[in-house]
Every structure is written in C-alpha cells, then in structure tokens.
XYZ file of C-alpha atoms in Angstrom:
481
model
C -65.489 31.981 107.122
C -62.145 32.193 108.643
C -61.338 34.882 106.002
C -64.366 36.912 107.719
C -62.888 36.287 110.849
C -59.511 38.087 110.485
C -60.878 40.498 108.349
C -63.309 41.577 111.683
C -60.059 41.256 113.961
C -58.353 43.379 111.449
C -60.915 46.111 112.212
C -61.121 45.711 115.560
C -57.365 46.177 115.607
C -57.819 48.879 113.065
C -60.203 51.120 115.105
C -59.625 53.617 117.753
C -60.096 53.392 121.368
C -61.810 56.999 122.001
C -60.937 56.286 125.782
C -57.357 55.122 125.459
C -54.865 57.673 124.009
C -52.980 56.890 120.509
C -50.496 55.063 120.957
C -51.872 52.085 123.560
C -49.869 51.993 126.650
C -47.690 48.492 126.728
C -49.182 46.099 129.373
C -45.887 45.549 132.389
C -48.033 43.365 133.908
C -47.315 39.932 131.945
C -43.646 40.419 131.910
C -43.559 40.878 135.589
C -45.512 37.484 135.388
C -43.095 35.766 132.671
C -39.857 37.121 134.608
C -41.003 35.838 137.928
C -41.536 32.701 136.021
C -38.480 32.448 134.392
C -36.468 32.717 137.225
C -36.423 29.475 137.909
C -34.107 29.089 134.908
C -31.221 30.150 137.227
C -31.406 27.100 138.970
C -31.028 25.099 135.990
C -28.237 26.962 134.879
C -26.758 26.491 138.622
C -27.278 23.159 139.064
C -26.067 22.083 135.588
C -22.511 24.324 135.963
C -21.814 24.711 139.650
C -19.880 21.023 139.224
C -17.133 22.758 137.350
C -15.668 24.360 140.163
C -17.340 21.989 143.144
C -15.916 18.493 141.252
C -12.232 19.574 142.491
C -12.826 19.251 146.218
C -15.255 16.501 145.772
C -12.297 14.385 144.393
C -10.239 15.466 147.690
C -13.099 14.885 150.059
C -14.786 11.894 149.041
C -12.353 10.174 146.683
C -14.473 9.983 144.090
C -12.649 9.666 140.035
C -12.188 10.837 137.612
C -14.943 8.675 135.584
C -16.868 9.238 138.436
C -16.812 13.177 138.023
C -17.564 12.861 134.366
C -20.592 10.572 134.970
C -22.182 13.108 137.187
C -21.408 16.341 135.790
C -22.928 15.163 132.283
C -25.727 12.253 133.334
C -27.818 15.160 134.676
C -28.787 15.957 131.398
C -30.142 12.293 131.068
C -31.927 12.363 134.202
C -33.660 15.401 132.955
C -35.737 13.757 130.327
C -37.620 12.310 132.831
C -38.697 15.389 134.095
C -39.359 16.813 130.432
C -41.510 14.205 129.760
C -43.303 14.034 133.082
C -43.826 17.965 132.960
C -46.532 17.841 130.393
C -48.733 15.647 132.237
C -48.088 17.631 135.676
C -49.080 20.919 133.687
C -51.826 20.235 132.059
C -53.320 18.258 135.038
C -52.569 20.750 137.830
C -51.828 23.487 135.712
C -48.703 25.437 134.633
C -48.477 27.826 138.223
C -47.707 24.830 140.224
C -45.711 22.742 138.112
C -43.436 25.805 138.425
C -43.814 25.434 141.809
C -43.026 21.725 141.554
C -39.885 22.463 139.808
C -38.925 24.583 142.871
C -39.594 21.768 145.307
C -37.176 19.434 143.383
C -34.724 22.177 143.258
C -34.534 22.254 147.062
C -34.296 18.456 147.717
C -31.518 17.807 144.823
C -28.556 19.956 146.335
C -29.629 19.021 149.833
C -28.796 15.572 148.803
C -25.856 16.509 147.413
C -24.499 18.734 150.134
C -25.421 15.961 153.009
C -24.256 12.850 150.333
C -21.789 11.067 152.032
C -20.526 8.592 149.204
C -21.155 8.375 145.146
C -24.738 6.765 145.211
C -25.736 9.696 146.937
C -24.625 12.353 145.056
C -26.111 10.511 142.058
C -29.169 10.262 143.725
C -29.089 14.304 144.575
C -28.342 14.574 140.844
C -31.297 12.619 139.739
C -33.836 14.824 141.562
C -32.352 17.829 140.563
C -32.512 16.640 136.768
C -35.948 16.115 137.214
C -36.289 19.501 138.181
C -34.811 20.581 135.012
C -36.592 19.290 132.622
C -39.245 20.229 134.495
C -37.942 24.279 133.925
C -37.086 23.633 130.238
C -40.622 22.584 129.383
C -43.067 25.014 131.582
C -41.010 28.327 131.768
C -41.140 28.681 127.940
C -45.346 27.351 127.965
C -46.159 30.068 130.839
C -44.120 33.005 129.280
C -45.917 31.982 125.619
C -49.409 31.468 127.713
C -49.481 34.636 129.650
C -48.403 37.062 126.871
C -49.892 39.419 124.672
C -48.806 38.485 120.729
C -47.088 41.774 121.029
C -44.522 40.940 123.623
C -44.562 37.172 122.978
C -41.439 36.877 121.680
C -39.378 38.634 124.267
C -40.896 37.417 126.948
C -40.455 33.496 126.051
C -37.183 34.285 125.761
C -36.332 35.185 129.109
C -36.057 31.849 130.127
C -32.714 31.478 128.557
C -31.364 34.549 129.612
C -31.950 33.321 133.290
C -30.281 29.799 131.889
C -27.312 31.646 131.814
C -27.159 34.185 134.654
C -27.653 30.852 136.779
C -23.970 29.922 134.940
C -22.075 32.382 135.574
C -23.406 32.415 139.067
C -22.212 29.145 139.682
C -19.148 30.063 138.955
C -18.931 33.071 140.987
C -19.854 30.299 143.438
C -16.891 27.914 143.286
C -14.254 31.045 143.582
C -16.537 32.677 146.702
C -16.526 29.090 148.870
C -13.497 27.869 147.646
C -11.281 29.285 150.310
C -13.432 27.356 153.037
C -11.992 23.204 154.623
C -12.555 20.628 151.056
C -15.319 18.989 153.416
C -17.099 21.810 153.568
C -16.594 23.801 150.083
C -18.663 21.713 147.631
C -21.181 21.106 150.417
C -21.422 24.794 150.334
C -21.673 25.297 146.916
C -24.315 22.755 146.330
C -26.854 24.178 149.928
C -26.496 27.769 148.124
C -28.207 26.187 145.509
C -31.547 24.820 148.097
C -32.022 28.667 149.144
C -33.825 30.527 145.756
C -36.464 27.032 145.221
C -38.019 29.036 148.732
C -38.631 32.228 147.458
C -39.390 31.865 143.720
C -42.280 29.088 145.000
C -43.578 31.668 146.964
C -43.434 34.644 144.689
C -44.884 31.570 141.908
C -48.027 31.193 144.003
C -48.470 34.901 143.902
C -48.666 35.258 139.956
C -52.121 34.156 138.029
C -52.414 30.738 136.083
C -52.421 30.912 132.234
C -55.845 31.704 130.628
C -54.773 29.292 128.144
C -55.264 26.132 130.985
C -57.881 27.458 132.779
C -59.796 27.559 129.306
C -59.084 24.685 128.827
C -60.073 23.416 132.066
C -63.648 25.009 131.460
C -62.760 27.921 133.709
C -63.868 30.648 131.685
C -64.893 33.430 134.171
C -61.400 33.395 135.479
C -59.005 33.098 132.291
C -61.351 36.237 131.549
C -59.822 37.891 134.648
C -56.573 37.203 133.202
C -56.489 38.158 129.993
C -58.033 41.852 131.369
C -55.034 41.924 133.635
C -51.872 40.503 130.997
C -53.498 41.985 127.552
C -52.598 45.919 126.685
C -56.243 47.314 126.042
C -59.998 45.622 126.758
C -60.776 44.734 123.137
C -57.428 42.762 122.583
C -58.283 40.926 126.255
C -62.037 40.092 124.756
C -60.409 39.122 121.553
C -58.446 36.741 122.607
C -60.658 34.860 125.013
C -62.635 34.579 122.340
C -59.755 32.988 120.114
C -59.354 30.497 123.140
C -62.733 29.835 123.509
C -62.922 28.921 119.585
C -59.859 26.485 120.059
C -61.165 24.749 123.304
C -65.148 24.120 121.808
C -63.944 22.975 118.293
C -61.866 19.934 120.598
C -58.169 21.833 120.281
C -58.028 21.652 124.373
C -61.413 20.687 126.109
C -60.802 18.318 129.383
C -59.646 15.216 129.157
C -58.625 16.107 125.548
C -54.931 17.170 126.069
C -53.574 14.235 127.794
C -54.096 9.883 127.641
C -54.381 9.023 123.684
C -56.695 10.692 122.452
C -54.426 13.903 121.218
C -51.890 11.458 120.412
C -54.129 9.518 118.164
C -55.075 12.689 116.606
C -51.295 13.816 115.880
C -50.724 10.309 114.323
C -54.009 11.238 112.242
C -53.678 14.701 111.646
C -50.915 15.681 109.041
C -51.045 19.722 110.553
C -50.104 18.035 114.019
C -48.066 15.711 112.375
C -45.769 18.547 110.805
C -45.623 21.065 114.072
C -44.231 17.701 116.116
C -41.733 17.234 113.819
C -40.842 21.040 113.436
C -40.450 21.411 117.011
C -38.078 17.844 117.563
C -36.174 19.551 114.552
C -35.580 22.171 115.865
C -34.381 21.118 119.350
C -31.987 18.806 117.298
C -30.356 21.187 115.534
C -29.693 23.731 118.486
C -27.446 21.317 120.269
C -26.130 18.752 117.797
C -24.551 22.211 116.186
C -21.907 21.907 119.273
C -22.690 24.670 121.572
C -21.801 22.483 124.567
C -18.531 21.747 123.267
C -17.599 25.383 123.797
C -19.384 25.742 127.111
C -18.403 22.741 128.945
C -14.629 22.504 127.049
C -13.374 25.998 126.682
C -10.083 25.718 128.006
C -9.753 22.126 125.634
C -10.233 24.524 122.832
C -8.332 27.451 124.024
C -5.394 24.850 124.158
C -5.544 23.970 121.292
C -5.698 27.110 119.651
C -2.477 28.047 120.815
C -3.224 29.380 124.412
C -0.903 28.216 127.274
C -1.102 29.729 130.770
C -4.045 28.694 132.822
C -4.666 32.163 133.767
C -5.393 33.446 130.020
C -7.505 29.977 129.428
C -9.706 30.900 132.444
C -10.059 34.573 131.216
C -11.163 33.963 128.015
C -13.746 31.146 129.403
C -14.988 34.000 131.146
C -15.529 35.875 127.628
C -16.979 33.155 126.114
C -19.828 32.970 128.927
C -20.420 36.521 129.172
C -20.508 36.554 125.553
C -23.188 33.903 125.726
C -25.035 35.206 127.747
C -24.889 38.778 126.470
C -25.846 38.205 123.267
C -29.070 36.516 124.203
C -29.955 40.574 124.823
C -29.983 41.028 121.052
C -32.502 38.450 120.773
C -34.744 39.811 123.012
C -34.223 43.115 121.328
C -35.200 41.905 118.169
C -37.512 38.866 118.612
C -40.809 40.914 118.472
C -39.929 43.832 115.927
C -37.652 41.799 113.336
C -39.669 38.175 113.908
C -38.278 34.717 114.637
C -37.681 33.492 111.051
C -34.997 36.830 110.190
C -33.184 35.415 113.508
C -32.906 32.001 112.899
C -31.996 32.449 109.394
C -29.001 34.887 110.807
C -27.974 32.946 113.490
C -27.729 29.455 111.809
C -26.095 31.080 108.698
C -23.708 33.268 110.877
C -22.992 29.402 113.193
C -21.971 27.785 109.846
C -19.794 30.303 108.796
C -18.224 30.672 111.956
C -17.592 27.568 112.248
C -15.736 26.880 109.332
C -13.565 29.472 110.217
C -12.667 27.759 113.133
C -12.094 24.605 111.744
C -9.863 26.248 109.053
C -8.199 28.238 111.545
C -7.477 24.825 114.180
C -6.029 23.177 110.490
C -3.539 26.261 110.916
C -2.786 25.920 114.606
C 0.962 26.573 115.545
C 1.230 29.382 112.872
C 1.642 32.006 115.541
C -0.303 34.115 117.779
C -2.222 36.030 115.391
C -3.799 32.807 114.243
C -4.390 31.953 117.829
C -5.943 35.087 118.612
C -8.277 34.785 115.245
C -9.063 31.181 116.499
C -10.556 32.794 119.916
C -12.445 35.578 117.762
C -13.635 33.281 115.687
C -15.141 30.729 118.459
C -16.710 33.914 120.549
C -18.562 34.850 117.206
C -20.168 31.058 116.600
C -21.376 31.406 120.727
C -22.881 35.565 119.537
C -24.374 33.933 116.676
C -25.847 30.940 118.717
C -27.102 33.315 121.790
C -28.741 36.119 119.169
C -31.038 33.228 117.223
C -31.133 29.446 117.940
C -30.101 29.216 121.624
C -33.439 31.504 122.842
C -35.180 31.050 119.006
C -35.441 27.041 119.739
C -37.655 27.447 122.669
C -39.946 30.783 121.448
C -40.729 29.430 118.488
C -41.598 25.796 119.970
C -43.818 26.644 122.488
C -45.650 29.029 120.040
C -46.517 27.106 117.398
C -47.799 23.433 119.345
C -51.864 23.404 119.511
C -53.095 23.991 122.930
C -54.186 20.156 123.762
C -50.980 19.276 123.019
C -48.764 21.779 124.043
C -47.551 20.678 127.322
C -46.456 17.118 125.771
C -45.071 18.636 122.757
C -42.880 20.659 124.401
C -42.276 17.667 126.789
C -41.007 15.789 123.751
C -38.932 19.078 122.442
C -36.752 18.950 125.363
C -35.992 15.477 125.741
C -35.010 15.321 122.230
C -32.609 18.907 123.227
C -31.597 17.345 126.672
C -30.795 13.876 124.886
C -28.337 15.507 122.237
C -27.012 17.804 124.387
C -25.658 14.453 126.632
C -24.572 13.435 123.114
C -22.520 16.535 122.262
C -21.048 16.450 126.054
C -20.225 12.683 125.859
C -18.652 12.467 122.606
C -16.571 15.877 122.263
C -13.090 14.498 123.576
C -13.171 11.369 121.148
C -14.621 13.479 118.095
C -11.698 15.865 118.236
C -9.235 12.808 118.948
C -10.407 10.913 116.390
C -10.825 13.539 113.842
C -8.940 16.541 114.913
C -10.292 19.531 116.212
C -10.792 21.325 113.018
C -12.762 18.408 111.833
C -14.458 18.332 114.913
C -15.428 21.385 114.168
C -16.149 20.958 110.486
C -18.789 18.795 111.333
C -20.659 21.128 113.844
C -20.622 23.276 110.814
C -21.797 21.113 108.283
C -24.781 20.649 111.025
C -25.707 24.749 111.282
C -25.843 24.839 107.676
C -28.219 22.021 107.706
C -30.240 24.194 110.262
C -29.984 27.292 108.323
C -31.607 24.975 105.351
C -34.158 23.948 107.500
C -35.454 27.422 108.911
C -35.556 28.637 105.322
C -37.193 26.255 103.566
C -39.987 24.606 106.316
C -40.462 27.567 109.255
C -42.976 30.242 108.633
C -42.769 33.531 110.613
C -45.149 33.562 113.874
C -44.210 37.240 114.937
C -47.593 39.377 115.806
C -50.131 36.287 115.343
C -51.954 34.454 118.222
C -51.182 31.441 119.931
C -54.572 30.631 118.803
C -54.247 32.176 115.280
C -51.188 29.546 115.085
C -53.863 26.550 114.597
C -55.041 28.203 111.379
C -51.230 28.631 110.032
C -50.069 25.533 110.679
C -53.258 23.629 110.134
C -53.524 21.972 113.427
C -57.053 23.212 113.983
C-alpha cells in the first residue's frame, strides 16, 4: 500500500501544471518565515560571547575573580538545558510561534539583570534566565524552519539558525570594542542592555509570521494548517499533498492531542525500535558535533595561537578574528549545498575533512618552535578544521535532527538533542586548559581527532540521506510510523 502511495505522489510530482509555467516558481514566502524565525539565534550567539570582552571591566567594577569570570562565562551553557528540555513541552502545548516569542521575553529580562546586577548572585541570576532562553532558541528555531518548509528548501532554511548563531558572535564582539571607551561602571552594563533591545522587535515581527501546519495538525486544526501550507508550499498540488501526508501521520496516532507530550510517546519510543533508533541518532549526533572540540578553538583562540608560535597580542587578536569570520563564513557553503548535494555528502566531508585536519594540527603543535613556517601552517591548519566544521556538522547537526524525529515527538526529541549538545559543549569549555596541560596540545588535539573520525564512521555507516523527502515521508524511512 505504501508502495501505491509514492508511486501516486510520484505522478502527481511527475505531471504538469497547465496553469503554472515549466519550471515552478520557488515559494519566498517560508524563508521570509524561517529567517524571521531564526533571528533569534543572534541573541544566543550574543549572550553566549559578549562576556569575552564585558568580563574585563566587570573584574574592575565589581571585583569579581577570576574563578568567578570562568564560572559565568561557561555555566550558561548548563543553565541552558533547562530551557532545552522545557522547550518541548512549551511548543507543543502553546505551539512553536510563541515559544519563539517566549525565548524573546527571556532574552530581555537576562541582560537587564545583568546590566542592573550589583554583586555576583546577580549576574548569575541574569545568566540563568538568559540560558533558559537559549536552549529555548536551540530547540524551536531548527523545529519551525523544518515545520514551515517545503522539502525543497528544507535544508537551507533549517540551517539558518546557525548562521544567525554566529552573526550574534561577532556582534558581540563588535560590542565590547564600540562601549569599551565609556567609565568601567558603565561599559559592561552597556554591553549587556544592548543585548535587551532586539527580544522587542523580533517578538513582534514573531507574532506576525503563521504557526507551523505541522502543530496546528496536530492540534486538530485542520482548516488553518491548510491555509498554511497554500501560503509556504511552491504550487497547490504540493500544498494539498502534504496536508494530506500530515493528516496521515496525525490519524494513524504519530501526533494527535494529548499524544506528543506526558508518557504516552515516551512509552512508545521505549517500545518502538524505529523511535528507538531516531533518539539515539539524533543524541549521536549532537555528541559528536561538540565533543570533536569546536569550542576549544572558539572560546581559546589566542591559547592556541600561543602556542603555535604567535607572540604579539595584536596578531593573536587578528587571527581570532579569522577564525570567527571563517566560522561563520563557511556555514554559507552549507547552505549552498544542503538541498542540491544532501545532508549525508556533507557530513561525510566535513567529519572526514575535521579528522584530517586535526591531525595535522596535532602533528604540527608536536613540531612547535621549528620556525615560523610551521607556525603559520599550524594557523592554516586550525582555520581549515573550523571550514570543515561550519560547511557540515556545525549547521548538519541541527537540519538533520529536527528532520528526521516523528511529529509527536519532535519537540522533546529535539529537547533532548540539545541538552545532550549544550552538556558537552560545557564539557569541552571546562576541560580544555587541563587536557592540553595534561597531555600537550598536540595530544589535545589528537584526541578531538580521534573523535571526528569516530563521527565520520558514524554518518557513513548508520545516517541515511533525507534530502527531497517529507517530514512526513521520514516516518516511513526510519520506521517510526
């Protein structure tokens, strides 16, 4: 039967619009949608990086130490598994539009707090709230970009998200050098209230865009996830098609009310060896895309510059720059690719070009002290790991995650991705300096190597390509129907 199916949607595909001319005009509509929801991934990025700059007059203002400074520029990644976990019950209660919106309102309270905190507690308080709000934007940015998409821009448009991550990054940093000229009781105060300005705007603009036809579906709104899908697919027949996909998933139990949150889903992934294996694939996944040491290089750059041989503080803030543009960048490759080249061919790239990278690095930090053409080999050779991360697993992690979870669980699924990212991200940032102390930076980095290649074995051997298929069509794939 299911054989009869797709051969019917391969017709329909197959034949012509008379009305529409040859080739179908690309729907703009969803990726306005996605981007608008994406944006709130600046924040994150901003409120994860703007203590770089803001820690050095926070130590002159308020006295705080150095401990102090390393708790709260790294515990914020803690803090955000609580709202990771808490953002797949919000969405698929009040729905993904204002658990965006949500996300905003905890992005305005956090660097209040911290711009009026007047002592330690209370910037760890401000640093709580705005954790929540990030693991509220790693879980529902990715889930609304997936939801809202046609299968033929899925793949970019998920993806944004993580482009946005790291705009907000470099903007922090443009940041700390813009208010760092103003009193030390004022310039991190500054730096932080910048922060409470965007949450206003993007939960406006958020309230503006439709909810996903996915939740209302699931919610037992039909008539208006029909209105959707005419409005985000590219022709009438792929609109009808898929509501009819969604339809099938929702009335055979894959998302009905009541069914996506309390135990019963959960019972069914413990039961269900489809569910079972898509769980696992996505907390894979996540573990792989930070425990291969990304962090190291974006929170420790000058460390590593160091010790590759580079000595005035001017040429180790210069080539931090490169590695964050390069991070960022590269992410554009990605998005380039994602939909016309697939998710597998990426991953399977990007993990393989990680490992190698990395061994290069480690072999070239063995060498350190052999002159400055080894030092300058060390740099190209730690910019290529962060290209090869940014064009495949950095972006890849989240698109293919929120694609392939089952409706009725894909809010908590990807709820469970991210705390398992956020928690070894923590991890990587907490245990960096004694790794490379206690086995030297090129083991350090011989490790993180040793990791990619595990990833590249993974993405060969148990992740199927997803590019051009439904969100719904993903149920018959991975058997989580």
């Amino acid at each position: 039967m299911a054989a009869h199916q797709h051969d019917a949607e391969a017709l329909l595909l197959a034949k012509p619009d008379a009305a529409a001319p040859p080739p179908a005009k690309r729907n703009k509509y969803p990726f306005f949608c996605a981007v608008l929801a994406s944006m709130t991934s600046i924040l994150t990025g901003y409120n994860v990086a703007v203590m770089s700059g803001a820690q050095i007059f926070m130590a002159e203002d308020l006295g705080v130490s150095d401990a102090q400074i390393e708790v709260l520029s790294g515990v914020i990644n803690l803090y955000s598994l609580a709202g990771a976990l808490l953002a797949g019950w919000t969405s698929d209660r009040l729905g993904r539009r204002l658990t965006i919106v949500l996300a905003n309102v905890f992005f305005l309270a956090g660097p209040l707090c911290m711009a009026l905190a007047g002592g330690y507690n209370a910037l760890m308080v401000g640093r709580f709230i705005a954790g929540i709000a990030v693991g509220y934007d790693f879980v529902i940015a990715p889930i609304y970009a997936a939801e809202i998409s046609p299968a033929s821009s899925r793949g970019l448009l998920t993806s944004v998200p993580e482009i946005f991550n790291n705009t907000g990054v470099m903007l922090s940093y443009v940041s700390n050098l813009a208010f760092s000229g103003l009193p030390a009781h004022l310039s991190w105060r500054v730096m932080f209230a910048a922060g409470a300005v965007p949450p206003v705007f993007l939960a406006a603009g958020t309230l503006t865009m439709p909810e996903s036809p996915r939740w209302l579906a699931m919610k037992g709104r039909v008539a208006e996830a029909k209105a959707v899908l005419h409005k985000t697919s590219d022709t009438a027949a792929e609109a009808e098609r898929r509501l009819l996909e969604i339809e099938d998933v929702v009335n055979t139990g894959g998302g009905g009310k009541g069914s996506s949150h309390g135990g019963g889903a959960w019972r069914e992934a413990a039961a269900k060896p489809g569910v079972r294996r898509v769980l696992a694939m996505v907390l894979t996944l996540q573990f792989f895309q930070q425990a291969s040491g990304i962090d190291s290089v974006v929170l420790y750059g000058p460390r590593i510059l160091a010790a590759a041989g580079v000595t005035t503080n001017a040429s180790l803030l210069s080539l931090n720059v490169i590695f964050g543009v390069a991070k960022a960048g590269s992410i554009l490759i990605a998005m380039a690719l994602v939909d016309r080249a697939g998710r597998r061919p990426l991953l399977l790239v990007s993990t393989g070009g990680m490992a190698a990278s990395l061994v290069l690095v480690g072999t070239l930090f063995a060498a350190a002290g052999a002159g400055a053409a080894v030092s300058a080999a060390s740099v190209a050779a730690v910019v290529a790991y962060v290209v090869f991360f940014s064009m495949g697993l950095g972006p890849m992690a989240w698109v293919y995650s929120s694609e392939i979870l089952p409706l009725r669980l894909r809010g908590q699924g990807a709820g469970l991705g991210t705390a398992m990212n956020r928690t070894m991200c923590a991890v990587v940032i907490m245990t960096f300096i004694s790794l490379y102390k206690a086995v030297t930076m090129a083991g350090a980095f011989y490790i993180y190597a040793a990791v990619a290649a595990a990833a590249f074995a993974f993405v060969y051997t148990c992740l199927p390509e997803t590019r051009g298929r439904s969100l719904e069509d993903m149920e018959e794939l991975f058997h989580t129907k």
